Amino acid sequence: MAQKPSIPKGTRDFSPTEITKRNYIFNIIKKSFELYGFQPIETPSFEKSETLMGKYGEEGDRLIFKILESGQYFEKAQQKIFFIDDKTLTLISDLLTSIFQRIRKDLKDTCTNEISIKNLNIISEYISKNICTILNNSPEIIYINQFEERIAFYFKENSRYIAADIVNRKYFFDDETAFDRFRLAEQKNIQTDLFERLKSYYVLNTSSNKLTSLISEKALRYDLTVPFARYVVQHQNELTLPFKRYQIQPVWRADRPQKGRFREFYQCDADVVGSTSLIQEVEFVQLYDAVFTKLGLTETIIKVNNRKILSGIAEIIGAKDKLIDFTVALDKLDKIGVDGVTKEMLSKGISEDAIKKVQPLFSFKGSNRKKLIQLKEMLATSEEGLKGVSELQFIVDAIDNVGLQSAILDIDVTLARGLNYYTGVIYEVIINKVKIGSIGGGGRYDDLTSIFGLKNLSGIGISFGLDRIYIVLEELDLFKDLELPKPKVLFLNYNAKNIPNRLQALASLRANGIAAEIYPDTATSNKQQQKQFKYLQKRAIKFVVLDDEIGENLRLKNTITGEIIEGNIKNLLLKIKN
Amino acid sequence: MAQKPSIPKGTRDFSPTEITKRNYIFNIIKKSFELYGFQPIETPSFEKSETLMGKYGEEGDRLIFKILESGQYFEKAQQKIFFIDDKTLTLISDLLTSIFQRIRKDLKDTCTNEISIKNLNIISEYISKNICTILNNSPEIIYINQFEERIAFYFKENSRYIAADIVNRKYFFDDETAFDRFRLAEQKNIQTDLFERLKSYYVLNTSSNKLTSLISEKALRYDLTVPFARYVVQHQNELTLPFKRYQIQPVWRADRPQKGRFREFYQCDADVVGSTSLIQEVEFVQLYDAVFTKLGLTETIIKVNNRKILSGIAEIIGAKDKLIDFTVALDKLDKIGVDGVTKEMLSKGISEDAIKKVQPLFSFKGSNRKKLIQLKEMLATSEEGLKGVSELQFIVDAIDNVGLQSAILDIDVTLARGLNYYTGVIYEVIINKVKIGSIGGGGRYDDLTSIFGLKNLSGIGISFGLDRIYIVLEELDLFKDLELPKPKVLFLNYNAKNIPNRLQALASLRANGIAAEIYPDTATSNKQQQKQFKYLQKRAIKFVVLDDEIGENLRLKNTITGEIIEGNIKNLLLKIKN
């Protein structure tokens, strides 16, 4: 037997049960997105490489799955790697001419105007030693700079063979016309050989990274944000701004697979572009609350911060480049205490004076209102910092006014998620009941679409971490009431003569929206009857239509209560529907 | 401004409206699949190449999108393309030794035991002419066969240079120890150079096809059938047979994009494995009928045939290899008439005698029952043919008994879809109202999973052509009653002071399941107020909450009727819900 097949690492098959649970989450998210006025879009699984590459940093570029071109892609790539245009060809030909003329001229003295076998080593050494000087004296070489080193290498490597050819031609010094004839033939050989070797050299030494750009034009989606930006720019004339879209699709990353980290996974994003109104900042908090409440996940903590507050802090401590060190250290307050944090900050080069200025952050507890008052005082000298505070104030006031169903809004100045990316509010959702990290996040970014040439279009968006939410719901047993996609009724099949009647009954059930099936193979032995019962048990189907006797009469058994009722399909329908 | 971004050819962005229409079709198909007892599974977007390659024929292999490995894949591939193991290294070294010894021995006479510059051409010609003979006399060459041609080429190409080296060594014939020293040094140079050139040669001449297998280990799903077979084999211990699964996921093909043919498109498949019962053949007919009826597509024609009937016909006409020619010709009956078909069949080498035997097929009209009687007579001498007839008879009888809602079941012996693939029933669904080809198809296949080592597991499945169904529904205006995913209510935003109150009203609507949104930016001019109205019109939102005055009072306008009501959110809710 062949080896059991398997799937690529980091990918997953989903069983019917898993799909049902995943769809349950997807549907609640979708439904909520739509209640908030977001509309679905979908983009292709792969984009042009130019759309994705360079948008996620060097590490991101590496993790993007590239799709290989089809057809004779390697042959085409070779042509691109080593292509000699006519101008270069002329320059190389001229260069070789001047090399040979120079060799002839210089050797005339050394060899005392006579070539013999004893000159072979002299000629060879001359070529090997002087080729760089000769090349440097050729003005054209600047243009064909990329070949210079290889041509020098070629002449050095082949100096003995070239010398042998010269030695073999007595007339090398004697007759100008004969020399030219020799030179041309020699040059032709050398050129052919040189090009072949240059081609080999360049192709064989092409880095994988460089080759990729020549043999791949498409790549799998890495996230939903860049394709969304591309979508907005491409379809700008069809869209009405502000544009509120949601997108729930898989993305792919060539990351090292780990527990909970996959190479194919879904992202669930909602974004608005085309408005800077803070109402959206408020609505996304409500949206998080709505989704998690509906999922049964109460007491989620929606952490909120603002990039401008972080910039304000950087201003206050007088060290913009130390901001990440600062937030990382501050984040450890619960673990290592004020002393520990201070020590770490000092070790990172943040001055004692600076640390004093942000003292309030070391006892940053209590209500959001209290925190905002502290921040306002602390950032009094920073215009940008105060702008961040007033933005958070708007969100906090509005949420206080409208209320949340079950989530808690909490200002957290250590929140520095995607620092380079976000320009205003930053969100992150956690749940204390399960240790798993954030189950959602997002923020405001200015100018997302400018990477595709459309400027001044501010956006804000959030995303839900499906795989983690799944784990959390599983751990808290919140899938327990979910109905699995299995039939509600199974017809046993013991008597072939009953089949026409059973097919009619089945059709009635299905017409009434009841999922039902008949065991396809008619049992012809006790063993086969048992097999049908085993199937019933394994799939845990609630109702079974028995098939012990031939006839129109149907006997329906509730497999949970054991109750049996008899009758025609209309009688049974009532029982099954309840 | 940068060039407007675009997507790869053959792919599509889907707008909110398109997604709504597509989901409408998906949901009806899903719902019906589940009513019939099918369960959803999902498989990864990419599979290991070994899972997919070789399963779809040569053409299929070509159309599979391959994913490039990441990291130093090209360097690794080069090592695989040119790898010299120790044994080969020894053999090549021995070979070079024997070549030089042979050259020395042979030249001793030719050069009359003396080397001078005038021998250079002689030696060079000797090497060039005799290298093949020398190689052929070396028994080891069989093992390193792949190099033979290249080594001969190398010596021929470099004969003059090798000769020059020999000429330069007067002691070539004289002193055995000195010769060996020369030989070893020469061999080392030649070997290095030879390997470098061999590597270049093999890498540069590697076909794209061969290279692909070295730089790609994964490929995008080409259909849902092979991944399903892989799934069944991989998870055989977790599955209860018969296993009824459905799968609705995108597939990718590097096909030339055309109208209605895409490089990324969805397939919607339902299959059962692990049972040969003909009840499934019947149920799939009902399932097609159920889905198309629910979509409003009445009078679809479910064409049905059986591979065994086709085999029976092949038996009767005595030419198994002409079966496709036969069905292709027969299919033209309506267009070119009996004479035309007969002429085409004769031209394809089907005998007059054979054509007489299948005469009934030339007037193959009327009810399925009538057709079955004709087939039974015609195929009386073919056991397999009769088996096919009796299978069709079972389906026709059962469908007559249970009835169809709006589709028509029609036996069509020209149906030869996927001839090599199917082993029993063959389905194809068409609709006469729209010229578009088949909108569904399928059939029974034996032993699908045997490609992955699990034998004797019969399967049957059907698939729905989403993109074509979409076009048909669009053309017949069957999407007209579909509700688009847009908010039912828009709150205008003219007064910042009203925002807290409006956010509360919004929350109430959403809590009542009504999709609603507020225009995020507060208007500060007439022009900006007009912009909000334009937004309302463009999105064609049914209800608008006006915002002309500051206060708690809400004025709701029905944008279709123009009716305006005033009140608190509870009053408005009643109006909006109706």
GROMACS .gro file of N, CA and C in nm, chain A residues 191-292:
model
  306
  191GLN      N    1   3.520   3.556  -2.750
  191GLN     CA    2   3.391   3.618  -2.722
  191GLN      C    3   3.283   3.512  -2.695
  192THR      N    4   3.279   3.411  -2.782
  192THR     CA    5   3.182   3.304  -2.764
  192THR      C    6   3.202   3.237  -2.629
  193ASP      N    7   3.327   3.203  -2.604
  193ASP     CA    8   3.360   3.135  -2.480
  193ASP      C    9   3.331   3.224  -2.359
  194LEU      N   10   3.370   3.349  -2.373
  194LEU     CA   11   3.350   3.445  -2.264
  194LEU      C   12   3.202   3.462  -2.230
  195PHE      N   13   3.121   3.477  -2.334
  195PHE     CA   14   2.978   3.497  -2.312
  195PHE      C   15   2.916   3.374  -2.246
  196GLU      N   16   2.963   3.257  -2.293
  196GLU     CA   17   2.909   3.135  -2.235
  196GLU      C   18   2.941   3.130  -2.086
  197ARG      N   19   3.066   3.165  -2.057
  197ARG     CA   20   3.107   3.161  -1.917
  197ARG      C   21   3.042   3.271  -1.834
  198LEU      N   22   3.027   3.388  -1.897
  198LEU     CA   23   2.960   3.497  -1.825
  198LEU      C   24   2.816   3.457  -1.793
  199LYS      N   25   2.751   3.397  -1.891
  199LYS     CA   26   2.612   3.355  -1.870
  199LYS      C   27   2.605   3.255  -1.754
  200SER      N   28   2.691   3.154  -1.761
  200SER     CA   29   2.695   3.055  -1.653
  200SER      C   30   2.717   3.125  -1.521
  201TYR      N   31   2.816   3.215  -1.522
  201TYR     CA   32   2.851   3.281  -1.397
  201TYR      C   33   2.732   3.358  -1.341
  202TYR      N   34   2.669   3.437  -1.426
  202TYR     CA   35   2.560   3.519  -1.375
  202TYR      C   36   2.438   3.437  -1.336
  203VAL      N   37   2.406   3.337  -1.416
  203VAL     CA   38   2.288   3.256  -1.383
  203VAL      C   39   2.313   3.177  -1.256
  204LEU      N   40   2.430   3.109  -1.250
  204LEU     CA   41   2.459   3.025  -1.134
  204LEU      C   42   2.471   3.107  -1.006
  205ASN      N   43   2.513   3.232  -1.018
  205ASN     CA   44   2.531   3.314  -0.899
  205ASN      C   45   2.414   3.407  -0.872
  206THR      N   46   2.306   3.387  -0.947
  206THR     CA   47   2.186   3.466  -0.916
  206THR      C   48   2.130   3.418  -0.782
  207SER      N   49   2.105   3.512  -0.692
  207SER     CA   50   2.051   3.471  -0.563
  207SER      C   51   1.906   3.427  -0.581
  208SER      N   52   1.860   3.341  -0.491
  208SER     CA   53   1.722   3.295  -0.497
  208SER      C   54   1.628   3.415  -0.493
  209ASN      N   55   1.664   3.511  -0.411
  209ASN     CA   56   1.582   3.629  -0.395
  209ASN      C   57   1.562   3.703  -0.528
  210LYS      N   58   1.675   3.721  -0.599
  210LYS     CA   59   1.671   3.788  -0.728
  210LYS      C   60   1.596   3.702  -0.832
  211LEU      N   61   1.624   3.572  -0.828
  211LEU     CA   62   1.559   3.482  -0.925
  211LEU      C   63   1.407   3.487  -0.909
  212THR      N   64   1.364   3.493  -0.783
  212THR     CA   65   1.220   3.495  -0.755
  212THR      C   66   1.150   3.605  -0.836
  213SER      N   67   1.212   3.722  -0.840
  213SER     CA   68   1.148   3.833  -0.911
  213SER      C   69   1.141   3.807  -1.061
  214LEU      N   70   1.222   3.710  -1.110
  214LEU     CA   71   1.222   3.680  -1.253
  214LEU      C   72   1.132   3.563  -1.290
  215ILE      N   73   1.099   3.478  -1.194
  215ILE     CA   74   1.021   3.357  -1.227
  215ILE      C   75   0.886   3.356  -1.155
  216SER      N   76   0.853   3.467  -1.091
  216SER     CA   77   0.725   3.473  -1.019
  216SER      C   78   0.667   3.612  -1.032
  217GLU      N   79   0.544   3.621  -1.074
  217GLU     CA   80   0.479   3.752  -1.091
  217GLU      C   81   0.360   3.769  -0.999
  218LYS      N   82   0.326   3.659  -0.930
  218LYS     CA   83   0.207   3.662  -0.846
  218LYS      C   84   0.242   3.607  -0.708
  219ALA      N   85   0.167   3.648  -0.608
  219ALA     CA   86   0.193   3.597  -0.474
  219ALA      C   87   0.062   3.589  -0.397
  220LEU      N   88   0.058   3.494  -0.303
  220LEU     CA   89  -0.063   3.476  -0.223
  220LEU      C   90  -0.078   3.592  -0.124
  221ARG      N   91  -0.201   3.635  -0.109
  221ARG     CA   92  -0.239   3.738  -0.013
  221ARG      C   93  -0.173   3.716   0.124
  222TYR      N   94  -0.111   3.819   0.179
  222TYR     CA   95  -0.041   3.808   0.308
  222TYR      C   96  -0.128   3.861   0.421
  223ASP      N   97  -0.212   3.958   0.388
  223ASP     CA   98  -0.313   4.006   0.483
  223ASP      C   99  -0.429   4.062   0.402
  224LEU      N  100  -0.528   4.122   0.468
  224LEU     CA  101  -0.641   4.177   0.394
  224LEU      C  102  -0.631   4.328   0.378
  225THR      N  103  -0.535   4.389   0.445
  225THR     CA  104  -0.528   4.535   0.447
  225THR      C  105  -0.472   4.591   0.316
  226VAL      N  106  -0.359   4.535   0.271
  226VAL     CA  107  -0.299   4.583   0.147
  226VAL      C  108  -0.392   4.556   0.027
  227PRO      N  109  -0.450   4.435   0.015
  227PRO     CA  110  -0.547   4.415  -0.094
  227PRO      C  111  -0.665   4.512  -0.086
  228PHE      N  112  -0.707   4.546   0.035
  228PHE     CA  113  -0.816   4.642   0.052
  228PHE      C  114  -0.773   4.779   0.000
  229ALA      N  115  -0.652   4.821   0.036
  229ALA     CA  116  -0.601   4.950  -0.012
  229ALA      C  117  -0.596   4.949  -0.165
  230ARG      N  118  -0.547   4.837  -0.220
  230ARG     CA  119  -0.540   4.823  -0.366
  230ARG      C  120  -0.681   4.832  -0.426
  231TYR      N  121  -0.777   4.766  -0.361
  231TYR     CA  122  -0.917   4.765  -0.407
  231TYR      C  123  -0.973   4.907  -0.411
  232VAL      N  124  -0.950   4.981  -0.303
  232VAL     CA  125  -1.004   5.117  -0.294
  232VAL      C  126  -0.948   5.204  -0.407
  233VAL      N  127  -0.816   5.194  -0.429
  233VAL     CA  128  -0.756   5.277  -0.533
  233VAL      C  129  -0.804   5.234  -0.672
  234GLN      N  130  -0.807   5.102  -0.693
  234GLN     CA  131  -0.847   5.052  -0.825
  234GLN      C  132  -0.993   5.085  -0.857
  235HIS      N  133  -1.078   5.080  -0.756
  235HIS     CA  134  -1.221   5.101  -0.780
  235HIS      C  135  -1.269   5.236  -0.730
  236GLN      N  136  -1.179   5.332  -0.714
  236GLN     CA  137  -1.215   5.459  -0.650
  236GLN      C  138  -1.334   5.528  -0.717
  237ASN      N  139  -1.347   5.509  -0.848
  237ASN     CA  140  -1.456   5.578  -0.918
  237ASN      C  141  -1.592   5.511  -0.895
  238GLU      N  142  -1.590   5.385  -0.852
  238GLU     CA  143  -1.717   5.315  -0.827
  238GLU      C  144  -1.762   5.329  -0.682
  239LEU      N  145  -1.672   5.375  -0.596
  239LEU     CA  146  -1.703   5.373  -0.453
  239LEU      C  147  -1.761   5.506  -0.405
  240THR      N  148  -1.850   5.497  -0.306
  240THR     CA  149  -1.901   5.615  -0.240
  240THR      C  150  -1.831   5.625  -0.106
  241LEU      N  151  -1.765   5.736  -0.082
  241LEU     CA  152  -1.692   5.754   0.044
  241LEU      C  153  -1.782   5.821   0.148
  242PRO      N  154  -1.766   5.796   0.275
  242PRO     CA  155  -1.677   5.696   0.333
  242PRO      C  156  -1.720   5.553   0.297
  243PHE      N  157  -1.620   5.469   0.273
  243PHE     CA  158  -1.647   5.331   0.232
  243PHE      C  159  -1.622   5.238   0.351
  244LYS      N  160  -1.728   5.170   0.390
  244LYS     CA  161  -1.718   5.076   0.503
  244LYS      C  162  -1.721   4.935   0.449
  245ARG      N  163  -1.609   4.867   0.455
  245ARG     CA  164  -1.609   4.731   0.401
  245ARG      C  165  -1.566   4.630   0.508
  246TYR      N  166  -1.621   4.508   0.495
  246TYR     CA  167  -1.563   4.398   0.573
  246TYR      C  168  -1.517   4.289   0.478
  247GLN      N  169  -1.425   4.210   0.525
  247GLN     CA  170  -1.364   4.108   0.440
  247GLN      C  171  -1.322   3.992   0.529
  248ILE      N  172  -1.372   3.874   0.497
  248ILE     CA  173  -1.338   3.754   0.574
  248ILE      C  174  -1.284   3.651   0.476
  249GLN      N  175  -1.154   3.640   0.471
  249GLN     CA  176  -1.092   3.551   0.373
  249GLN      C  177  -0.962   3.496   0.430
  250PRO      N  178  -0.915   3.384   0.372
  250PRO     CA  179  -0.787   3.330   0.422
  250PRO      C  180  -0.669   3.415   0.375
  251VAL      N  181  -0.563   3.413   0.452
  251VAL     CA  182  -0.435   3.472   0.412
  251VAL      C  183  -0.328   3.364   0.434
  252TRP      N  184  -0.214   3.385   0.371
  252TRP     CA  185  -0.108   3.283   0.375
  252TRP      C  186   0.025   3.345   0.414
  253ARG      N  187   0.096   3.279   0.504
  253ARG     CA  188   0.228   3.326   0.545
  253ARG      C  189   0.323   3.209   0.560
  254ALA      N  190   0.442   3.223   0.501
  254ALA     CA  191   0.540   3.114   0.506
  254ALA      C  192   0.617   3.119   0.638
  255ASP      N  193   0.544   3.133   0.745
  255ASP     CA  194   0.600   3.143   0.879
  255ASP      C  195   0.631   3.003   0.931
  256ARG      N  196   0.720   2.995   1.028
  256ARG     CA  197   0.744   2.866   1.091
  256ARG      C  198   0.617   2.827   1.167
  257PRO      N  199   0.556   2.713   1.132
  257PRO     CA  200   0.431   2.677   1.200
  257PRO      C  201   0.456   2.648   1.349
  258GLN      N  202   0.365   2.692   1.432
  258GLN     CA  203   0.372   2.667   1.576
  258GLN      C  204   0.232   2.639   1.626
  259LYS      N  205   0.223   2.604   1.753
  259LYS     CA  206   0.092   2.584   1.812
  259LYS      C  207   0.011   2.713   1.793
  260GLY      N  208  -0.101   2.703   1.726
  260GLY     CA  209  -0.186   2.821   1.706
  260GLY      C  210  -0.139   2.916   1.598
  261ARG      N  211  -0.027   2.885   1.532
  261ARG     CA  212   0.017   2.970   1.421
  261ARG      C  213   0.023   2.885   1.294
  262PHE      N  214  -0.054   2.925   1.195
  262PHE     CA  215  -0.068   2.844   1.075
  262PHE      C  216  -0.018   2.917   0.951
  263ARG      N  217   0.002   2.842   0.845
  263ARG     CA  218   0.047   2.903   0.720
  263ARG      C  219  -0.071   2.948   0.635
  264GLU      N  220  -0.187   2.893   0.666
  264GLU     CA  221  -0.312   2.939   0.604
  264GLU      C  222  -0.410   2.966   0.715
  265PHE      N  223  -0.459   3.087   0.725
  265PHE     CA  224  -0.556   3.117   0.830
  265PHE      C  225  -0.646   3.233   0.786
  266TYR      N  226  -0.762   3.241   0.847
  266TYR     CA  227  -0.858   3.345   0.809
  266TYR      C  228  -0.834   3.474   0.885
  267GLN      N  229  -0.853   3.586   0.817
  267GLN     CA  230  -0.861   3.714   0.884
  267GLN      C  231  -1.003   3.768   0.867
  268CYS      N  232  -1.051   3.838   0.969
  268CYS     CA  233  -1.184   3.897   0.966
  268CYS      C  234  -1.166   4.046   0.993
  269ASP      N  235  -1.172   4.125   0.890
  269ASP     CA  236  -1.141   4.268   0.903
  269ASP      C  237  -1.261   4.356   0.870
  270ALA      N  238  -1.276   4.464   0.944
  270ALA     CA  239  -1.370   4.570   0.905
  270ALA      C  240  -1.294   4.701   0.906
  271ASP      N  241  -1.308   4.779   0.801
  271ASP     CA  242  -1.239   4.908   0.790
  271ASP      C  243  -1.332   5.013   0.730
  272VAL      N  244  -1.306   5.137   0.765
  272VAL     CA  245  -1.370   5.251   0.698
  272VAL      C  246  -1.260   5.337   0.641
  273VAL      N  247  -1.271   5.378   0.516
  273VAL     CA  248  -1.180   5.480   0.464
  273VAL      C  249  -1.258   5.601   0.418
  274GLY      N  250  -1.191   5.715   0.426
  274GLY     CA  251  -1.252   5.837   0.371
  274GLY      C  252  -1.315   5.927   0.474
  275SER      N  253  -1.286   5.905   0.601
  275SER     CA  254  -1.339   5.993   0.704
  275SER      C  255  -1.247   5.992   0.825
  276THR      N  256  -1.233   6.107   0.889
  276THR     CA  257  -1.149   6.114   1.009
  276THR      C  258  -1.233   6.128   1.134
  277SER      N  259  -1.367   6.116   1.118
  277SER     CA  260  -1.456   6.135   1.232
  277SER      C  261  -1.429   6.035   1.344
  278LEU      N  262  -1.425   6.085   1.467
  278LEU     CA  263  -1.400   5.999   1.583
  278LEU      C  264  -1.519   5.911   1.618
  279ILE      N  265  -1.633   5.938   1.556
  279ILE     CA  266  -1.750   5.851   1.578
  279ILE      C  267  -1.713   5.708   1.544
  280GLN      N  268  -1.630   5.691   1.443
  280GLN     CA  269  -1.589   5.556   1.404
  280GLN      C  270  -1.506   5.489   1.512
  281GLU      N  271  -1.422   5.568   1.578
  281GLU     CA  272  -1.344   5.514   1.689
  281GLU      C  273  -1.438   5.456   1.795
  282VAL      N  274  -1.549   5.528   1.818
  282VAL     CA  275  -1.647   5.483   1.917
  282VAL      C  276  -1.718   5.358   1.867
  283GLU      N  277  -1.759   5.360   1.740
  283GLU     CA  278  -1.837   5.248   1.686
  283GLU      C  279  -1.760   5.116   1.685
  284PHE      N  280  -1.629   5.124   1.663
  284PHE     CA  281  -1.552   5.000   1.664
  284PHE      C  282  -1.545   4.939   1.804
  285VAL      N  283  -1.545   5.025   1.908
  285VAL     CA  284  -1.551   4.971   2.044
  285VAL      C  285  -1.684   4.899   2.065
  286GLN      N  286  -1.792   4.964   2.019
  286GLN     CA  287  -1.926   4.902   2.030
  286GLN      C  288  -1.932   4.771   1.952
  287LEU      N  289  -1.868   4.771   1.835
  287LEU     CA  290  -1.871   4.652   1.749
  287LEU      C  291  -1.801   4.535   1.817
  288TYR      N  292  -1.684   4.562   1.875
  288TYR     CA  293  -1.615   4.456   1.951
  288TYR      C  294  -1.706   4.401   2.060
  289ASP      N  295  -1.766   4.495   2.133
  289ASP     CA  296  -1.854   4.456   2.243
  289ASP      C  297  -1.970   4.370   2.192
  290ALA      N  298  -2.029   4.413   2.078
  290ALA     CA  299  -2.145   4.342   2.023
  290ALA      C  300  -2.107   4.198   1.984
  291VAL      N  301  -1.995   4.183   1.913
  291VAL     CA  302  -1.955   4.050   1.866
  291VAL      C  303  -1.922   3.959   1.984
  292PHE      N  304  -1.840   4.007   2.076
  292PHE     CA  305  -1.798   3.918   2.185
  292PHE      C  306  -1.914   3.886   2.278
   0.00000   0.00000   0.00000
